[in-house]
Short mmCIF file of N, CA and C in Angstrom, two decimals:
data_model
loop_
_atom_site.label_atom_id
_atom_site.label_comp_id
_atom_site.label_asym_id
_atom_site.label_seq_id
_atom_site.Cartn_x
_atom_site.Cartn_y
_atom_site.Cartn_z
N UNK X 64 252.19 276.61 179.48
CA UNK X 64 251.95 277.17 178.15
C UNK X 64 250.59 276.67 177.67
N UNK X 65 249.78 277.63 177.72
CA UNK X 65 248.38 277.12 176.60
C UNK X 65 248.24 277.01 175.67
N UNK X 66 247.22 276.51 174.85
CA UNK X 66 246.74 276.10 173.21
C UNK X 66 247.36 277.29 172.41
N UNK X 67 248.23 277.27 171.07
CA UNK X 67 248.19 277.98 170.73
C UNK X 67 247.05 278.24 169.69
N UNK X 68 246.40 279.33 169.37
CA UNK X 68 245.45 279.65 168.62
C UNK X 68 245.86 280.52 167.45
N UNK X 69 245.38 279.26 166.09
CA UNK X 69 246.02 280.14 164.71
C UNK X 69 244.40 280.80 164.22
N UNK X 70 244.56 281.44 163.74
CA UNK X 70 243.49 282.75 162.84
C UNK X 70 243.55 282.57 161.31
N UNK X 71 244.93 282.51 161.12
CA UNK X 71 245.13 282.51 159.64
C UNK X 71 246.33 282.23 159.12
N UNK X 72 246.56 282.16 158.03
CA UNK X 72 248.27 281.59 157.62
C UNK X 72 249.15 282.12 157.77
N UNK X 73 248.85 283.65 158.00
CA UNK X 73 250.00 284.77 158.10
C UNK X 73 250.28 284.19 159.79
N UNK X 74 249.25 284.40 160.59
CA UNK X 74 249.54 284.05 162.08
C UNK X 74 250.70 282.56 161.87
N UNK X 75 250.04 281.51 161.32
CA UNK X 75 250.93 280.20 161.30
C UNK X 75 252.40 280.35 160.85
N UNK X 76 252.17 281.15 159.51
CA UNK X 76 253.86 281.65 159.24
C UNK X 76 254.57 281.95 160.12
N UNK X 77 253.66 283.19 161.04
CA UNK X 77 254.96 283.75 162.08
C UNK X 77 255.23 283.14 162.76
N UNK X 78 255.20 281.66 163.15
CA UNK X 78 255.91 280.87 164.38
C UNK X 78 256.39 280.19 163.94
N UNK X 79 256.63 280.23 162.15
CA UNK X 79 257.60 278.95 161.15
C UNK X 79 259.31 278.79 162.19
N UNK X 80 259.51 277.93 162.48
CA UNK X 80 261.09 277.40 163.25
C UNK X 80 260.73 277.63 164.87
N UNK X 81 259.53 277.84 165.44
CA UNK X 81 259.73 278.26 166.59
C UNK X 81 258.69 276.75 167.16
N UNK X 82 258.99 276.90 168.52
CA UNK X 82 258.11 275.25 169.26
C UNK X 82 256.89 275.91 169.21
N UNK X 83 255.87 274.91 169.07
CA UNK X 83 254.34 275.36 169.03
C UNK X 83 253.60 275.05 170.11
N UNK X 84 254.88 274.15 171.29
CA UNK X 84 253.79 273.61 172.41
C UNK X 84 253.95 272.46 172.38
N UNK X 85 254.02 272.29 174.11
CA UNK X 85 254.44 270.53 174.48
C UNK X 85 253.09 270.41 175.00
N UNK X 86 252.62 268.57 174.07
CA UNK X 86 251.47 268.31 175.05
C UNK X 86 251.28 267.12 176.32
N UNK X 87 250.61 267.07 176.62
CA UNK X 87 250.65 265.72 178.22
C UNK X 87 250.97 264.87 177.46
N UNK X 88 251.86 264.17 178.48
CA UNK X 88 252.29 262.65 177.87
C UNK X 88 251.26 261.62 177.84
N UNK X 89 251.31 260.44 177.05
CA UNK X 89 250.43 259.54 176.57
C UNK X 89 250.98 258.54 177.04
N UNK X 90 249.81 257.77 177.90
CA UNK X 90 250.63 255.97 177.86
C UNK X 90 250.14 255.30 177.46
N UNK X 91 250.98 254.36 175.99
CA UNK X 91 251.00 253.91 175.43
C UNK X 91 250.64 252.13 176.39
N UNK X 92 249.92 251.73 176.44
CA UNK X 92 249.55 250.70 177.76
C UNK X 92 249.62 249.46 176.22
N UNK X 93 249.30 248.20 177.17
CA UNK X 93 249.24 246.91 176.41
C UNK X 93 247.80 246.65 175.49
N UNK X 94 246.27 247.64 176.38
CA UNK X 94 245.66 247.10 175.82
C UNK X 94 245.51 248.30 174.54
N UNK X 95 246.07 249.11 174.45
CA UNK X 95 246.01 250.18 173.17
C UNK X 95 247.10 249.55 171.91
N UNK X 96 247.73 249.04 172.55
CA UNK X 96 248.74 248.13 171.55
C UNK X 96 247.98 247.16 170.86
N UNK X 97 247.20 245.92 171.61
CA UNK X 97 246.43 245.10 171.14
C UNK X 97 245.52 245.36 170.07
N UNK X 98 244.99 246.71 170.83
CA UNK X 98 243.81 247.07 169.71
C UNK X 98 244.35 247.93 168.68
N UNK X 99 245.61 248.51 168.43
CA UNK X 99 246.37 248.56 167.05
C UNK X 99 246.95 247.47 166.15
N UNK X 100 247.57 246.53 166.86
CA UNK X 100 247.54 245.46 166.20
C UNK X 100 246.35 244.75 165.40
N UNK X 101 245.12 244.73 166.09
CA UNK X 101 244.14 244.23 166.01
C UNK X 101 243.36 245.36 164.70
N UNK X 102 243.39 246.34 164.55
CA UNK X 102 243.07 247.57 163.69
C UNK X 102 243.78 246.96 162.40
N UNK X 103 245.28 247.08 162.88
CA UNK X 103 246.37 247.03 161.79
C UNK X 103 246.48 245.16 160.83
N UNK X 104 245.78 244.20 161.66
CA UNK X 104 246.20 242.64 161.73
C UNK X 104 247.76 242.92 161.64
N UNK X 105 248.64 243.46 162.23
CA UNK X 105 249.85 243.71 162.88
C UNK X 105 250.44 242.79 164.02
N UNK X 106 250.10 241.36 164.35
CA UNK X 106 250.61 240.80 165.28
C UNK X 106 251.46 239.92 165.79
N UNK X 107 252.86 240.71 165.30
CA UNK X 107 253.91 240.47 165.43
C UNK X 107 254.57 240.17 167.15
N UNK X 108 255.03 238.78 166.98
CA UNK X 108 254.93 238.61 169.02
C UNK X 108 255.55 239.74 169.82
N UNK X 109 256.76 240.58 168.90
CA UNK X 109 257.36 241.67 170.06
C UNK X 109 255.89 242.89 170.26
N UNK X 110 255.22 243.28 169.46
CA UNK X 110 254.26 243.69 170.00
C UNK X 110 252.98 243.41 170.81
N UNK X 111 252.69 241.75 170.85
CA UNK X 111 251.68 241.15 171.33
C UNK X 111 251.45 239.86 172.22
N UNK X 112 252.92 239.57 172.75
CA UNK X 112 253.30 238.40 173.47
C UNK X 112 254.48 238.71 174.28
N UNK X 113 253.19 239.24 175.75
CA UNK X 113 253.83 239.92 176.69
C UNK X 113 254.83 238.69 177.16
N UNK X 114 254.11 237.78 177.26
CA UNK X 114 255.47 236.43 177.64
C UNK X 114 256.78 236.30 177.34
N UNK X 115 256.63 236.01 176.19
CA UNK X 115 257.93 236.33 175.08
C UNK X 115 258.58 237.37 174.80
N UNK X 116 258.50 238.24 174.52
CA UNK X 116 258.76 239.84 174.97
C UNK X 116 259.81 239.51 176.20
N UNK X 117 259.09 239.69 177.21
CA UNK X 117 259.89 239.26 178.71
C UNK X 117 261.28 238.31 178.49
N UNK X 118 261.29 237.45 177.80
CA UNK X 118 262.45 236.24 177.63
C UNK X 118 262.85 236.78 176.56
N UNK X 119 262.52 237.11 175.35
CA UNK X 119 263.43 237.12 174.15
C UNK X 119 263.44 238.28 173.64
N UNK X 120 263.36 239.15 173.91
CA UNK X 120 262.90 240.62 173.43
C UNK X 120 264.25 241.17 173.94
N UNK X 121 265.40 242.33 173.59
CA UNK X 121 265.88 243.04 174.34
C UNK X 121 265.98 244.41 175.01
N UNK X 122 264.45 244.73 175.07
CA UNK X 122 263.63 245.41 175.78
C UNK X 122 262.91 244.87 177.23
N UNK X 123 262.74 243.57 176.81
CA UNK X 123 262.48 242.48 178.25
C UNK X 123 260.74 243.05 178.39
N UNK X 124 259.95 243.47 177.35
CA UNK X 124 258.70 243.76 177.57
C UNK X 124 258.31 244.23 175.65
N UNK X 125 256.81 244.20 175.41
CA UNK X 125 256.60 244.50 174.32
C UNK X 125 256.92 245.52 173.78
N UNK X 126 256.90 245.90 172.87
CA UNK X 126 257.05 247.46 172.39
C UNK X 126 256.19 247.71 171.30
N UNK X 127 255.51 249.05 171.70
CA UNK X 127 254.36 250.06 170.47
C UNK X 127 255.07 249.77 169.35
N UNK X 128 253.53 249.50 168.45
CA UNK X 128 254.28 249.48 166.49
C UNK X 128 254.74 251.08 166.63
N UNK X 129 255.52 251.24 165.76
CA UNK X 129 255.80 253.05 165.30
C UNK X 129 254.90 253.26 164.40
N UNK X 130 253.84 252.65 164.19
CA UNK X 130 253.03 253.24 163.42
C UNK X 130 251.65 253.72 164.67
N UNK X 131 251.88 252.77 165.44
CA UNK X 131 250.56 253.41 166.59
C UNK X 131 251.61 254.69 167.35
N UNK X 132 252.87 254.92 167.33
CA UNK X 132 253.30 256.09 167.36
C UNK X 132 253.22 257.15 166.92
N UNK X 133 253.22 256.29 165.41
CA UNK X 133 252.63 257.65 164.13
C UNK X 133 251.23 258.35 164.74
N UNK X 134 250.38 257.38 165.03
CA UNK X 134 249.00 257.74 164.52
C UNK X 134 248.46 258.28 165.52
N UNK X 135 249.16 258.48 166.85
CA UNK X 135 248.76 259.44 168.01
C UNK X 135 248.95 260.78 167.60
N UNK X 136 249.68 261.36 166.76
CA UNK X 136 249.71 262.40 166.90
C UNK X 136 248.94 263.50 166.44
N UNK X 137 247.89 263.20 165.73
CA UNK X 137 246.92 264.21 165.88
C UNK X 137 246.44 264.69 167.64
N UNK X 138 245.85 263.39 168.07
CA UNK X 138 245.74 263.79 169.69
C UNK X 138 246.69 264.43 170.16
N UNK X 139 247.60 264.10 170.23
CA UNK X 139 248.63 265.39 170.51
C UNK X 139 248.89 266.47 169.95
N UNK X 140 248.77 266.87 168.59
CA UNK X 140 249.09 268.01 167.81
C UNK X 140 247.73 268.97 168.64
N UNK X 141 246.34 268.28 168.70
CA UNK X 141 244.65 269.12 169.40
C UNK X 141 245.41 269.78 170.86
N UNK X 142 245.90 268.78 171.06
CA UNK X 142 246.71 269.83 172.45
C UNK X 142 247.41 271.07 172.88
N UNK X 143 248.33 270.80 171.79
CA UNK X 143 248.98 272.13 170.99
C UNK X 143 248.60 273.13 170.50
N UNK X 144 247.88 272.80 169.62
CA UNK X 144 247.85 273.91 168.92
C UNK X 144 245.88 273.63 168.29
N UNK X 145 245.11 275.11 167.83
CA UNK X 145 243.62 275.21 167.41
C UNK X 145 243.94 275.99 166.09
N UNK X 146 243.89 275.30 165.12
CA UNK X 146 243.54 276.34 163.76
C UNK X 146 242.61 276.79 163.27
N UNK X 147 242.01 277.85 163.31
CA UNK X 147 240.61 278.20 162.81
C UNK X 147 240.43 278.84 161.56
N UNK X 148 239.46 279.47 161.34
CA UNK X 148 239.43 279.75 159.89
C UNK X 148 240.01 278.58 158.70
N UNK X 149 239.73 277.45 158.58
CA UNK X 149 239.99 276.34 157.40
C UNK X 149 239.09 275.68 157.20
N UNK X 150 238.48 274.98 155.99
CA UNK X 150 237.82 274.34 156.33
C UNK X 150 237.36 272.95 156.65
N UNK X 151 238.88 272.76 156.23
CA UNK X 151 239.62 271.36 156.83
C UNK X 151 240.68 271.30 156.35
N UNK X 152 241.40 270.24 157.37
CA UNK X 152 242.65 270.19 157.84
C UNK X 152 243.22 268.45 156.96
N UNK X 153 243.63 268.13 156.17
CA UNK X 153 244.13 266.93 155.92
C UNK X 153 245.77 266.59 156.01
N UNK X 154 246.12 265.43 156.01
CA UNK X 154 247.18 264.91 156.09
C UNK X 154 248.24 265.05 154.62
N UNK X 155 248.84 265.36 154.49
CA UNK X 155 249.32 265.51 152.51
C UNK X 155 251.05 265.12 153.35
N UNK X 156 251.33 264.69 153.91
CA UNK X 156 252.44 263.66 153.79
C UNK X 156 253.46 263.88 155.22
N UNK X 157 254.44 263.13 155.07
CA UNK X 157 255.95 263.66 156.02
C UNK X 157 257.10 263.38 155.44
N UNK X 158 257.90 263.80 155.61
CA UNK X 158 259.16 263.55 155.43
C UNK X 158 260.09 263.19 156.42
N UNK X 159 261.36 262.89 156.64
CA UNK X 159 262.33 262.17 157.14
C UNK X 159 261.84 261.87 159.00
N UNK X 160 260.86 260.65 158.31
CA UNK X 160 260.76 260.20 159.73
C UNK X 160 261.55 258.88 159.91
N UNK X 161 261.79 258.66 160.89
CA UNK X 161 262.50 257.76 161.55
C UNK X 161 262.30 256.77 162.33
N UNK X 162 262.07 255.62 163.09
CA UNK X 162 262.06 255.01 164.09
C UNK X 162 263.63 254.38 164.51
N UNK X 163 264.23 254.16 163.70
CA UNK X 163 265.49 253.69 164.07
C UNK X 163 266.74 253.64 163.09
N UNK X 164 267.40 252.38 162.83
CA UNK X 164 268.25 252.45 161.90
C UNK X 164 267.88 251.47 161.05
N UNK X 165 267.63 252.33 159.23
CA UNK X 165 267.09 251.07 158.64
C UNK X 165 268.26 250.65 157.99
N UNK X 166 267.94 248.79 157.81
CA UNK X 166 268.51 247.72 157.19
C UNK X 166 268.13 247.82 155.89
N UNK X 167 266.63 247.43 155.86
CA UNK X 167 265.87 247.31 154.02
C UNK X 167 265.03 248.16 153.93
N UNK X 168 265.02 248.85 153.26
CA UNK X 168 263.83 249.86 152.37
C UNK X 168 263.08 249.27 151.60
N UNK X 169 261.84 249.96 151.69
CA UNK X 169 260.99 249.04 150.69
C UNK X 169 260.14 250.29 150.14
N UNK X 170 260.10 250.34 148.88
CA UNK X 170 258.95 251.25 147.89
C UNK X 170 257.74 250.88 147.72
N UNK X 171 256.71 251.42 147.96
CA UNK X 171 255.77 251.36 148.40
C UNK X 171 254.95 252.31 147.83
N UNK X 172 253.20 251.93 147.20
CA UNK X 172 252.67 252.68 146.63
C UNK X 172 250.99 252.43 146.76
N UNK X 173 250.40 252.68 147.30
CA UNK X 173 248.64 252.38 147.43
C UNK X 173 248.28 252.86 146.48
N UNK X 174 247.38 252.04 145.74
CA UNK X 174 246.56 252.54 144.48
C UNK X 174 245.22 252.67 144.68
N UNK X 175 244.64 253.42 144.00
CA UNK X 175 242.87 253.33 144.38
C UNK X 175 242.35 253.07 142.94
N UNK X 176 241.63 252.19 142.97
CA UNK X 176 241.20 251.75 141.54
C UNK X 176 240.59 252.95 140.64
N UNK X 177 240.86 253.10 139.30
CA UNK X 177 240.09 254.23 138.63
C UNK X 177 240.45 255.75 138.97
N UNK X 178 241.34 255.51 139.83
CA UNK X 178 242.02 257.10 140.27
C UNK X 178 243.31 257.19 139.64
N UNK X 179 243.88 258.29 138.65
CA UNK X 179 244.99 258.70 138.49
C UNK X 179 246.37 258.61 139.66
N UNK X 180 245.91 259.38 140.75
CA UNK X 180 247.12 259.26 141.69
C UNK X 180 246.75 258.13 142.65
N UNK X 181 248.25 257.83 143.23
CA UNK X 181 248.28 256.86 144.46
C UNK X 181 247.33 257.85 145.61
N UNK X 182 247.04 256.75 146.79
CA UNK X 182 246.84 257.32 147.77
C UNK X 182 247.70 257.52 148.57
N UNK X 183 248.74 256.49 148.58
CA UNK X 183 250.00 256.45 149.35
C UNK X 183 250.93 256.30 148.57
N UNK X 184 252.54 256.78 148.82
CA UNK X 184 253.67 256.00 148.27
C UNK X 184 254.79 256.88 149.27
N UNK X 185 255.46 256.00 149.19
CA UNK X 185 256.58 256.32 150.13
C UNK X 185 257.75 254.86 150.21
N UNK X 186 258.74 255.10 150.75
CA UNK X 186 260.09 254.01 151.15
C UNK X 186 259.66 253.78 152.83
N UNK X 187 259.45 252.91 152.75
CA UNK X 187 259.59 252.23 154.31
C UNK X 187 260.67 251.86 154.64
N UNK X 188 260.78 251.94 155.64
CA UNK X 188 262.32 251.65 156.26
C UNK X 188 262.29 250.62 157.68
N UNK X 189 262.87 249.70 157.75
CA UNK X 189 262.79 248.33 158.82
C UNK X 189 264.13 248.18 159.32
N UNK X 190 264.22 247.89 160.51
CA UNK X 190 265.40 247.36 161.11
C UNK X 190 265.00 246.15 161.70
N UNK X 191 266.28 245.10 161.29
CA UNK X 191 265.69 244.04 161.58
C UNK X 191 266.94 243.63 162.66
N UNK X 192 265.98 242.74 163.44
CA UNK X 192 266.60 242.11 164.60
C UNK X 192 267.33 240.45 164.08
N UNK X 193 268.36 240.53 164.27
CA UNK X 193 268.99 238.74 163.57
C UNK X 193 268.67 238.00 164.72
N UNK X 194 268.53 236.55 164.67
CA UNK X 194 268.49 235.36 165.83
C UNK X 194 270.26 235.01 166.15
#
């Protein structure tokens, strides 16, 4: 299946509920982890202490933040799919995403100084591992 190619919104409408296209898989390797952590100051040992990971982890190896999950997917969406005619494309939110089963929610709101609206707000959601 190749790129799909949108023209215009009427074109995008007509494939509303239908798949838009699988793209190549991504590997998520140790040193792309590092350097999200390192992006994010995210360095929490199950993501960054391949050692430990191995012994205490019950994965028995590190595991990707879900946020460097999140943030692949533009590279993957370019695979999929070409929209033309816009004159840009921005991010304006998601809804019911998931990584697992959350324990605590947390409300959450980025402010930008001197600006009326947030830049961010949303409920985060964490599952936490007990000792």
């Amino acid at each position: 299946m190749g790129k799909l190619v949108i023209n215009s919104y009427d074109e995008f409408a007509a494939h509303l509920g239908q798949e838009l296209g699988v793209s190549d898989w991504l590997q998520i390797d140790q040193d792309r982890i590092n350097l999200f952590a390192d992006a994010t100051l995210d360095h929490q040992w199950i993501h960054v202490d391949v050692e430990r990971a191995k012994k205490e982890s019950q994965y028995h190896s590190t595991i990707a933040h879900g946020y460097l999950t999140l943030s692949v997917l533009p590279y993957l969406w370019n695979q999929i799919i070409e929209v033309n005619n816009i004159k840009m494309l921005v991010n304006y939110g998601m809804d019911k995403m998931r990584f697992g089963q959350p324990v605590v929610e947390i409300d959450f709101k980025i402010e930008i100084e001197g600006q009326r609206k947030p830049a961010l707000e949303g409920i985060a959601s964490f599952l936490y591992y007990f000792i």
